PDB file of C-alpha atoms in Angstrom:
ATOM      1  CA  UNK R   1       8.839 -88.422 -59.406  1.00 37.00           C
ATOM      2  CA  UNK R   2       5.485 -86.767 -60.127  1.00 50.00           C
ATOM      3  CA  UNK R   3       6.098 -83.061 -60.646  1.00 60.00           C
ATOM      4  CA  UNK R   4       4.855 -80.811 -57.982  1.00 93.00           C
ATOM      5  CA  UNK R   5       2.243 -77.981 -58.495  1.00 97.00           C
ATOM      6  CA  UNK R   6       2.189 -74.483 -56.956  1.00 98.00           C
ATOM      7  CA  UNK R   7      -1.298 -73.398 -57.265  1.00 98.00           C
ATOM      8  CA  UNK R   8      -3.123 -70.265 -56.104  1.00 98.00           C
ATOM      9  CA  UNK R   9      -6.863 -68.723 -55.508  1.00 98.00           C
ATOM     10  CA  UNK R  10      -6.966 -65.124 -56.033  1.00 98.00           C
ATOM     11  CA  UNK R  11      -9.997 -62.487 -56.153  1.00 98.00           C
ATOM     12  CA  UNK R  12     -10.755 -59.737 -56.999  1.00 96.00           C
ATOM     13  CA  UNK R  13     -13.729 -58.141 -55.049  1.00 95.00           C
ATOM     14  CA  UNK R  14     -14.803 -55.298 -57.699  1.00 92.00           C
ATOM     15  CA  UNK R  15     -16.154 -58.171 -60.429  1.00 92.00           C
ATOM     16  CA  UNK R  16     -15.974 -61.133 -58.148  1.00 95.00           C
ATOM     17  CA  UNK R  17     -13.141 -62.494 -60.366  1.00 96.00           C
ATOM     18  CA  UNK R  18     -10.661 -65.239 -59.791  1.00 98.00           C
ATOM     19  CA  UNK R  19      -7.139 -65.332 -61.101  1.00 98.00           C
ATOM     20  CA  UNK R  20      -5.155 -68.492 -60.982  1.00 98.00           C
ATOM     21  CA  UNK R  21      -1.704 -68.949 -60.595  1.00 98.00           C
ATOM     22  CA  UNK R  22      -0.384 -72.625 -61.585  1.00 98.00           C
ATOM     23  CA  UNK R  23       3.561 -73.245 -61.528  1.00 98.00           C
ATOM     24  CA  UNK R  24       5.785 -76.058 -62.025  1.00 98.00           C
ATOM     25  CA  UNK R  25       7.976 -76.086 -58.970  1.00 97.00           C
ATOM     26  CA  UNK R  26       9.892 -79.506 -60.125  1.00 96.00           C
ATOM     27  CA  UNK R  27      11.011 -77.618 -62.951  1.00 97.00           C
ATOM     28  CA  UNK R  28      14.340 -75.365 -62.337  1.00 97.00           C
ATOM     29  CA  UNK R  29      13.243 -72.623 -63.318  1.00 97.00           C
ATOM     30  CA  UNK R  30       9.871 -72.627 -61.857  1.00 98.00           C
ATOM     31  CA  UNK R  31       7.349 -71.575 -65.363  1.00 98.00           C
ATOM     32  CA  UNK R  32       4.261 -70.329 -64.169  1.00 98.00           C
ATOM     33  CA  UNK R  33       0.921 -69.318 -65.700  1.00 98.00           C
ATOM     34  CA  UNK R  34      -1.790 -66.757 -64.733  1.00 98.00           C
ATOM     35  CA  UNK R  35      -5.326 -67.280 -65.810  1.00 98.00           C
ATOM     36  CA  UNK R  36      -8.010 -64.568 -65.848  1.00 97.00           C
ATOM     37  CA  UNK R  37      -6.216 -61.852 -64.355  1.00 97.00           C
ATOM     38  CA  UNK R  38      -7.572 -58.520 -63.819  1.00 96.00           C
ATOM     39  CA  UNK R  39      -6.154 -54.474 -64.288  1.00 94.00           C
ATOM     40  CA  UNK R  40      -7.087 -53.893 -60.685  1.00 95.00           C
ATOM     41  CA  UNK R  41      -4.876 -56.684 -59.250  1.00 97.00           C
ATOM     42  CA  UNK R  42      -1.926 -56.918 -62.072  1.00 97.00           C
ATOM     43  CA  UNK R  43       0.286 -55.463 -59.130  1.00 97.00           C
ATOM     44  CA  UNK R  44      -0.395 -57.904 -56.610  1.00 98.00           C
ATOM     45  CA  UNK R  45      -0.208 -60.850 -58.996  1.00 98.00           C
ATOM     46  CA  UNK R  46       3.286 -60.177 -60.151  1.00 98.00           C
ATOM     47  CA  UNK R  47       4.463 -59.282 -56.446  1.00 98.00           C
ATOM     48  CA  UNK R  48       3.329 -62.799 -55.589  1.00 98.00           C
ATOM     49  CA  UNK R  49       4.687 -64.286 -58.631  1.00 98.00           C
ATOM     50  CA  UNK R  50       8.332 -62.690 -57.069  1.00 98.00           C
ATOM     51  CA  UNK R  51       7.356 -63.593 -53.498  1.00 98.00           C
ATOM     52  CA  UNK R  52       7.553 -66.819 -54.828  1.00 98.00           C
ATOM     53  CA  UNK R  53      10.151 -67.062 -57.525  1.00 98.00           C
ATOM     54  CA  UNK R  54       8.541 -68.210 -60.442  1.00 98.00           C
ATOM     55  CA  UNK R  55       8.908 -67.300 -64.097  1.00 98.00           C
ATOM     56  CA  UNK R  56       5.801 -66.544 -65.634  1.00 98.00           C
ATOM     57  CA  UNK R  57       5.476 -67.542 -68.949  1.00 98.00           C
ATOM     58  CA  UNK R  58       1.688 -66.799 -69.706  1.00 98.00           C
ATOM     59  CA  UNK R  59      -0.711 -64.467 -68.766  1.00 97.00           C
ATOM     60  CA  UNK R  60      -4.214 -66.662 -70.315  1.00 97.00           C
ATOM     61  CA  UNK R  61      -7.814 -65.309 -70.353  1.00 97.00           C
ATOM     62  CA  UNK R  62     -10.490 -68.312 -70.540  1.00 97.00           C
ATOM     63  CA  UNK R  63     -12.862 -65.579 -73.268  1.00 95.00           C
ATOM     64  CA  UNK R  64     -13.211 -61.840 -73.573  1.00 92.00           C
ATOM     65  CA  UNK R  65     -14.931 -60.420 -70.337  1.00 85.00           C
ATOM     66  CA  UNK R  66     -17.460 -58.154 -70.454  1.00 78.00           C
ATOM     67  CA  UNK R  67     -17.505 -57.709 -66.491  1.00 76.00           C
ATOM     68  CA  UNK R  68     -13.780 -56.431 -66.281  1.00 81.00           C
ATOM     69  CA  UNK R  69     -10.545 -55.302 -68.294  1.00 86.00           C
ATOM     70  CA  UNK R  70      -8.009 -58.372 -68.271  1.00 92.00           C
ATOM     71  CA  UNK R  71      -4.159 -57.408 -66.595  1.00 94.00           C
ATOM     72  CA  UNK R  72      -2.592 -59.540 -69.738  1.00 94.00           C
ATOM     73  CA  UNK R  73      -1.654 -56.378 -71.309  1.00 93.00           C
ATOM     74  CA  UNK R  74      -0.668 -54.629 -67.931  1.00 95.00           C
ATOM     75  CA  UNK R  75       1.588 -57.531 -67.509  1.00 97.00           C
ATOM     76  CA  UNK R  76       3.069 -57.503 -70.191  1.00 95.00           C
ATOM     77  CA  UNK R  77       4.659 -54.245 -70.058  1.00 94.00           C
ATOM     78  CA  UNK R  78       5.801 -55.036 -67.120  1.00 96.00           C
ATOM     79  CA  UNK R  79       7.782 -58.252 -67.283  1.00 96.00           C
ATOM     80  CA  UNK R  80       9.055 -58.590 -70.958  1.00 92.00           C
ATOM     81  CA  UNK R  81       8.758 -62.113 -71.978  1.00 95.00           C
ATOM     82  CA  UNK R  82       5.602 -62.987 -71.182  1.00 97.00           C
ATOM     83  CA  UNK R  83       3.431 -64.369 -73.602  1.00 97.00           C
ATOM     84  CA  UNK R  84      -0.726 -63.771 -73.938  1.00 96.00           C
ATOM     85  CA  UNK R  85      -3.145 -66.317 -74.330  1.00 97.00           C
ATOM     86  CA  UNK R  86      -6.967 -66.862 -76.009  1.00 96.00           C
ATOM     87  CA  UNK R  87      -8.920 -68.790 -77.899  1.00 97.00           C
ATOM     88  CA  UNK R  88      -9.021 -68.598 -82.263  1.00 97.00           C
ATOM     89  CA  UNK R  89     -12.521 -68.177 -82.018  1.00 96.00           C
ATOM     90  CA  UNK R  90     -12.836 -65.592 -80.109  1.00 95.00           C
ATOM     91  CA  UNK R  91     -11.456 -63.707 -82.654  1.00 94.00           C
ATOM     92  CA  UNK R  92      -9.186 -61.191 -79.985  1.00 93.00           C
ATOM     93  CA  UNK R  93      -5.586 -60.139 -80.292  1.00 93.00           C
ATOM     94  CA  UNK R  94      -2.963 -62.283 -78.453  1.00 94.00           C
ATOM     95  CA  UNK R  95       0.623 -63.659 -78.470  1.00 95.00           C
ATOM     96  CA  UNK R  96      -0.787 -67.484 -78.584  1.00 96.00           C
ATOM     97  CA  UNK R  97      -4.939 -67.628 -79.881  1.00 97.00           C
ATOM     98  CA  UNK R  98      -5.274 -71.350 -78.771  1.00 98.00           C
ATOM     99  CA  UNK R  99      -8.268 -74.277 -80.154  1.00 98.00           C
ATOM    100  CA  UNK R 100      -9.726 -77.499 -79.020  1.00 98.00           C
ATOM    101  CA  UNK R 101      -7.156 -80.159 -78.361  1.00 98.00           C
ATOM    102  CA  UNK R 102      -3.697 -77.903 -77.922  1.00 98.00           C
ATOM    103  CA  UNK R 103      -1.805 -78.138 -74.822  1.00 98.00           C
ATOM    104  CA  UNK R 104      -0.110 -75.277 -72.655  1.00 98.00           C
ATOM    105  CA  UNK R 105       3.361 -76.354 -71.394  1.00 98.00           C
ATOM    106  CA  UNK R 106       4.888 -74.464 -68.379  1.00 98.00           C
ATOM    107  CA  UNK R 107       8.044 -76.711 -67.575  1.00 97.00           C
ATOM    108  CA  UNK R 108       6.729 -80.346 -67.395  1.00 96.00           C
ATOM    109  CA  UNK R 109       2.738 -79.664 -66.252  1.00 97.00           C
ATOM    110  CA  UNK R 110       0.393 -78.927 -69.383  1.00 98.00           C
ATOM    111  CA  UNK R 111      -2.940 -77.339 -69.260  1.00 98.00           C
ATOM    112  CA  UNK R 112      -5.459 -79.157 -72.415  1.00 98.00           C
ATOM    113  CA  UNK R 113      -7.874 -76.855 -73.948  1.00 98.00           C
ATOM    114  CA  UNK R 114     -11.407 -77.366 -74.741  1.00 98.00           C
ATOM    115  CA  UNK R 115     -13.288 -75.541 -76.221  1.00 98.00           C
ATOM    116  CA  UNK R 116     -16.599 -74.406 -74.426  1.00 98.00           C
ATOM    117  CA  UNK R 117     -18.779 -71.810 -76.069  1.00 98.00           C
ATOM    118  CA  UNK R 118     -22.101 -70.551 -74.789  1.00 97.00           C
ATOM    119  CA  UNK R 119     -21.171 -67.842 -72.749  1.00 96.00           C
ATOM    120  CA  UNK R 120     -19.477 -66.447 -75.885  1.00 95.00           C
ATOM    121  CA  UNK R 121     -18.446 -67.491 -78.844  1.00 96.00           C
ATOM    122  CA  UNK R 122     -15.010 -68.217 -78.056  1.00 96.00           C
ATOM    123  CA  UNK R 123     -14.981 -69.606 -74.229  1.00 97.00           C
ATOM    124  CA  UNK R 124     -12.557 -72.206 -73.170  1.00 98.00           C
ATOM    125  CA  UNK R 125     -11.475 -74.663 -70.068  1.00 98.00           C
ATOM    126  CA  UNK R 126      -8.375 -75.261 -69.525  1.00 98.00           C
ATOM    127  CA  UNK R 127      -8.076 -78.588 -67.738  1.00 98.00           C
ATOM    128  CA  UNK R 128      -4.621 -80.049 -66.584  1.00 98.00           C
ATOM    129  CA  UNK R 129      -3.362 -82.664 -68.030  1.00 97.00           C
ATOM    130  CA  UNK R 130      -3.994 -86.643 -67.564  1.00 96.00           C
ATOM    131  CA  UNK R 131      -1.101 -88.516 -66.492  1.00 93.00           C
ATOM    132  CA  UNK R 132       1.111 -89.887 -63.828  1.00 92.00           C
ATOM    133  CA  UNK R 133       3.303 -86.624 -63.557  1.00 93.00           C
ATOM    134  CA  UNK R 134       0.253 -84.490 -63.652  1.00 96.00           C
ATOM    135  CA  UNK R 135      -1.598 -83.187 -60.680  1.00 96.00           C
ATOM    136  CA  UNK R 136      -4.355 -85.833 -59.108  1.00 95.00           C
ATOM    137  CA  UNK R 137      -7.265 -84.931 -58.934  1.00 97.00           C
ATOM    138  CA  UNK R 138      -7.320 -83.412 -62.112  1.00 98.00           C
ATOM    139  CA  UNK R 139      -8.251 -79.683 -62.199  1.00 98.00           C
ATOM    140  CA  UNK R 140     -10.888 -77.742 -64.330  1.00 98.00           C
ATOM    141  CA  UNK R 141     -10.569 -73.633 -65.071  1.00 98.00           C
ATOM    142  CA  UNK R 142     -14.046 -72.985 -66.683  1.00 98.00           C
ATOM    143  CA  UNK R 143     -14.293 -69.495 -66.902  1.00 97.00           C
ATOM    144  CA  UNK R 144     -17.720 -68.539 -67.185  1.00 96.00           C
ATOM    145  CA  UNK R 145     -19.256 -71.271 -68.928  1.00 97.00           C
ATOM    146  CA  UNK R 146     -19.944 -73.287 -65.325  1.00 98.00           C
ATOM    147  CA  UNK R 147     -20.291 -71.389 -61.960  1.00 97.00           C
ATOM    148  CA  UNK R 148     -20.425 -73.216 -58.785  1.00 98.00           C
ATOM    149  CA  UNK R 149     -24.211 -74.287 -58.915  1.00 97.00           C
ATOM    150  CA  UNK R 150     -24.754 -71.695 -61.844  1.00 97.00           C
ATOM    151  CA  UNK R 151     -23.484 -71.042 -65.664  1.00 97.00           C
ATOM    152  CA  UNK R 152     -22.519 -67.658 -67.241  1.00 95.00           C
ATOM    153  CA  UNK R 153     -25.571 -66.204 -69.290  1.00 94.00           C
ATOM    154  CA  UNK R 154     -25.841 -66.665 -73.069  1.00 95.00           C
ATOM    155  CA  UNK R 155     -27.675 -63.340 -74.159  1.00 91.00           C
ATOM    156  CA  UNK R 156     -24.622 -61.360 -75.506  1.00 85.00           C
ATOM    157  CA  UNK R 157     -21.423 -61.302 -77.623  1.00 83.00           C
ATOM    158  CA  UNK R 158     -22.185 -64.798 -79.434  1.00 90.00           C
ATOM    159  CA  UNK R 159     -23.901 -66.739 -76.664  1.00 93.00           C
ATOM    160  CA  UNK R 160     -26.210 -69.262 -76.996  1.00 96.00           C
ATOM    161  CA  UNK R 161     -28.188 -71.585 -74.189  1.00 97.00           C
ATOM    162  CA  UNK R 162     -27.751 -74.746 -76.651  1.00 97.00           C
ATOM    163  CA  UNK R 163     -23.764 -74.289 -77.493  1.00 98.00           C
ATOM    164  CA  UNK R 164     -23.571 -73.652 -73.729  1.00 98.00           C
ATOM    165  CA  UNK R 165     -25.834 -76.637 -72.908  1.00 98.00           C
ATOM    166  CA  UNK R 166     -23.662 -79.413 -74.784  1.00 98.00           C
ATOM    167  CA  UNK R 167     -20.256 -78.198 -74.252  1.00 98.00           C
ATOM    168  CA  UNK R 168     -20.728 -78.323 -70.570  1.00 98.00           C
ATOM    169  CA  UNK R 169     -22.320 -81.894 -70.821  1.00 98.00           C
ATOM    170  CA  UNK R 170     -19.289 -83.028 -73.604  1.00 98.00           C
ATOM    171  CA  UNK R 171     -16.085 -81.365 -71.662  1.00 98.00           C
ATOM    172  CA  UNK R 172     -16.858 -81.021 -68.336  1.00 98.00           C
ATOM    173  CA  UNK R 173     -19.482 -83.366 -67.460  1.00 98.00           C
ATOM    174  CA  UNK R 174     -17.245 -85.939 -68.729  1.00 98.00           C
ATOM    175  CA  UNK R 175     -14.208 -85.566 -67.276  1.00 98.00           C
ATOM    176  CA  UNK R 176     -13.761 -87.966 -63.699  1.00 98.00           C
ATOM    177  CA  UNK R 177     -16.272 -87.212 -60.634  1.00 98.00           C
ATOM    178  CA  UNK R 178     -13.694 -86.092 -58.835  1.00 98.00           C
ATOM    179  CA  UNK R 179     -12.107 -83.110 -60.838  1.00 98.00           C
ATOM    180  CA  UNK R 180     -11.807 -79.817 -59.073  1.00 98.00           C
ATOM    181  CA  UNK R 181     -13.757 -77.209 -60.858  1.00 98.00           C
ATOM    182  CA  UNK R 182     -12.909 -73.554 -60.456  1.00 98.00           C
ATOM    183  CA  UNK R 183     -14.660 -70.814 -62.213  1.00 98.00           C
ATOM    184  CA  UNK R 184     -13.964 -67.598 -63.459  1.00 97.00           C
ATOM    185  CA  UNK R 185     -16.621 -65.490 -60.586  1.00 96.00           C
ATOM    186  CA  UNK R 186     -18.548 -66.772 -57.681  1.00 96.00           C
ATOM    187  CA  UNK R 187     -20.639 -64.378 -56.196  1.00 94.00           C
ATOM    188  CA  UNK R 188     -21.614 -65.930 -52.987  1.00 95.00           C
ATOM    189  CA  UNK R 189     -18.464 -67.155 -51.053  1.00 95.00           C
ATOM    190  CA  UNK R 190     -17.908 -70.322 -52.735  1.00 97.00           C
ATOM    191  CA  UNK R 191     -14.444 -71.384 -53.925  1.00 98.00           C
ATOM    192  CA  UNK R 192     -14.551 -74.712 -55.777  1.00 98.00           C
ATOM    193  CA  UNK R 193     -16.858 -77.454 -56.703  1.00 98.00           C
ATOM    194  CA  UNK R 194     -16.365 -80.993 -58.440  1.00 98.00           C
ATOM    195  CA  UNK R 195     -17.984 -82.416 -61.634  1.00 98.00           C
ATOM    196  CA  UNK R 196     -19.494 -85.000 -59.168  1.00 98.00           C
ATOM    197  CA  UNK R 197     -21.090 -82.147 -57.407  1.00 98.00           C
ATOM    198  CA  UNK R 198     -22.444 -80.280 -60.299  1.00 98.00           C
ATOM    199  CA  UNK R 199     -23.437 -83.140 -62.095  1.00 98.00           C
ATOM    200  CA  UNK R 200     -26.000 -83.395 -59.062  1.00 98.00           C
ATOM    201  CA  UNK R 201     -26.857 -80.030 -57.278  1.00 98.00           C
ATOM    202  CA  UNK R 202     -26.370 -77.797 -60.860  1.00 98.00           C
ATOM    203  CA  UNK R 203     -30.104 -76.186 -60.747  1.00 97.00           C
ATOM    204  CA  UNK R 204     -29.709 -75.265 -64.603  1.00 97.00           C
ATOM    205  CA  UNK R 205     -27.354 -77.866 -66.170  1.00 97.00           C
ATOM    206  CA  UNK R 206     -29.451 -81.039 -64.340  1.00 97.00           C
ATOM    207  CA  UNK R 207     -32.423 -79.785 -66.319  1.00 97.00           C
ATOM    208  CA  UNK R 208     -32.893 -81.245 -69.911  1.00 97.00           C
ATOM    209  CA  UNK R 209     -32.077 -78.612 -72.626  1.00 97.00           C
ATOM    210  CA  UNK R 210     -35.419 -77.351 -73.103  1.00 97.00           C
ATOM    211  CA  UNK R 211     -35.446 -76.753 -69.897  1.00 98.00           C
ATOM    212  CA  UNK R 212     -32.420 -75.438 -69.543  1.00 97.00           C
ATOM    213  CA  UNK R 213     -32.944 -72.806 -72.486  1.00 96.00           C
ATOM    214  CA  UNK R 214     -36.368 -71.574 -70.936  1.00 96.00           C
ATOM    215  CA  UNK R 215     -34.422 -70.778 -67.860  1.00 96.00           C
ATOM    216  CA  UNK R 216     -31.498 -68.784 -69.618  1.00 96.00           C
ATOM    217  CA  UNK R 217     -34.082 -67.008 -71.734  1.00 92.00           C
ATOM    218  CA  UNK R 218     -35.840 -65.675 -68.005  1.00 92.00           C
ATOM    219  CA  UNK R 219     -32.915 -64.728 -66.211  1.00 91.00           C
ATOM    220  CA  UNK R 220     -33.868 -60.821 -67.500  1.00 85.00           C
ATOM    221  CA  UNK R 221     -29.864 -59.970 -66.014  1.00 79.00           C
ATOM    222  CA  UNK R 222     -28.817 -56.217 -66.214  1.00 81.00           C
ATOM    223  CA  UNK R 223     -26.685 -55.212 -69.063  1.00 73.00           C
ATOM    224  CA  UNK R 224     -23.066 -55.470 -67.953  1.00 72.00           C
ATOM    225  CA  UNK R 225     -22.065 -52.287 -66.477  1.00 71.00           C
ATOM    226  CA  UNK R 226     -18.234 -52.556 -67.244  1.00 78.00           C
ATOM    227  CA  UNK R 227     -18.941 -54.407 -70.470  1.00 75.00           C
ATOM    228  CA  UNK R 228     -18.983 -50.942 -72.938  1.00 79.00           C
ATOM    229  CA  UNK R 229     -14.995 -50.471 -72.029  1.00 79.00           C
ATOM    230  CA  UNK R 230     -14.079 -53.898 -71.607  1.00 84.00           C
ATOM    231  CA  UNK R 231     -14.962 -55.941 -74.294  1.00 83.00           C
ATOM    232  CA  UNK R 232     -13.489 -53.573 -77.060  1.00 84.00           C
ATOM    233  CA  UNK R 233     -10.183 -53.767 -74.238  1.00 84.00           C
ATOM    234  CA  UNK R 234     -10.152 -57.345 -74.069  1.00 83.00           C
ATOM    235  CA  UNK R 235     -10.244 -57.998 -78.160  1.00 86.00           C
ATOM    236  CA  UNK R 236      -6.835 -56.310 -77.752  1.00 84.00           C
ATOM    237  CA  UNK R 237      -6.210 -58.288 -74.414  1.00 77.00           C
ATOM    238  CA  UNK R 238      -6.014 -55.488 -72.478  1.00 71.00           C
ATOM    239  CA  UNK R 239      -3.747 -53.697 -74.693  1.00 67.00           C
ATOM    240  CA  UNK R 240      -6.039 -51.129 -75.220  1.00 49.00           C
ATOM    241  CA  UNK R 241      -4.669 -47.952 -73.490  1.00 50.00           C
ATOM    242  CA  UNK R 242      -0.786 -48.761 -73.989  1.00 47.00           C
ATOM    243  CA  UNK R 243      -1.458 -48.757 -77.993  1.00 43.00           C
ATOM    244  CA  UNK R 244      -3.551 -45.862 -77.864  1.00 39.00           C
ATOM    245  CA  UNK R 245      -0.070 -44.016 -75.644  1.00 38.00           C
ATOM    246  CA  UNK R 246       2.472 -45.411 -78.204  1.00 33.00           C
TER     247      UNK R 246
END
């Protein structure tokens, strides 16, 4: 019997940020993961995660945002237990740092990590897993490195137009037509694309490189306005102002 996924959408409006809440309802005890969630919403997320009665095993962040403060710390003073979770590279503080190939088990679903920098230095995607007992279609969490019809930019903490250039064409480009992609923002009502779909309709990442790097090099984007507090937050994932109270 293929196990059964619980999976939820959630936004925050103030950075156009979506969470994600994945659980294994096959499993007895119902493990459950949060990815990318955010100070402003920790509340919420863990009344829903009791609304619903999971166990929630990890609290993951896809790379150190510079557009909000994550809730992994914020959740983990508040239910004991749960573990943190970011990528080696990125060089942050967490209970699990995480490279290219592992796999996160909650009960008998598995998210894969691949490694995707570009954005910054130590992005990932977390992609479920391939296998009869795993959802169908398969499922993409890119974070920032692919937007619906847009990318993250590359002009800060480590980025760089070619890294983010050929590690959205190696792992996610390649993965079947008909995975679900959902990013870390969307800023214009969208909820979900495909790799099908971006593979066509992408205006940046259908371009060739060159191409693609004189576009990232125009986009002249304000300087982050949340990114002074929390990027030096999110190297501590989010632990920040508990440590500094302690």
């Amino acid at each position: 019997m293929a196990a059964r996924l619980l999976f939820r959408q959630l936004f925050e409006k103030e950075s156009s940020t979506y969470t994600y809440l994945l659980a294994d309802l096959g499993h007895p005890d119902k493990p459950a993961v949060l990815i990318d969630p955010v100070d402003r919403t920790v509340d919420r997320d863990i009344t829903l995660v009791k609304e619903l009665g999971l166990k929630l095993v990890y609290a993951m962040n896809t790379h150190v945002h510079a557009d909000h403060v994550t809730g992994t710390g914020l959740i983990k003073a508040k239910m004991p237990g749960v573990k943190s979770v970011i990528s080696k590279a990125s060089k942050a503080v967490a209970d699990h740092v995480v490279e290219h190939g592992d796999k996160i088990y909650f009960g008998d679903l598995f998210l894969e990590v691949r490694a995707t920098p570009g954005h910054t230095v130590g992005c990932v995607t977390y992609v479920t897993g391939d296998g009869s007992d795993q959802p169908y279609p398969r499922m993409a969490f890119t974070g920032d490195a692919l937007l619906i019809h847009g990318c993250g930019r590359t002009d800060f903490q480590g980025g760089s137009s070619h890294q983010l250039y050929q590690s959205v064409h190696s792992q996610i480009f390649t993965l079947p037509k008909d995975t679900l992609l959902y990013p870390g923002h969307d800023y214009k009502g969208f909820t979900v694309t495909t790799v099908g779909e971006e593979i066509v309709y992408n205006p940046r990442l259908t371009k060739d490189e060159e191409t693609f790097k004189d576009i990232m090099e125009n986009l002249n984007l304000a300087y982050p306005k949340m990114m002074d507090v929390a990027v030096p937050s999110n190297m501590v994932c989010g632990l920040q102002d508990i440590i500094s109270k302690v």
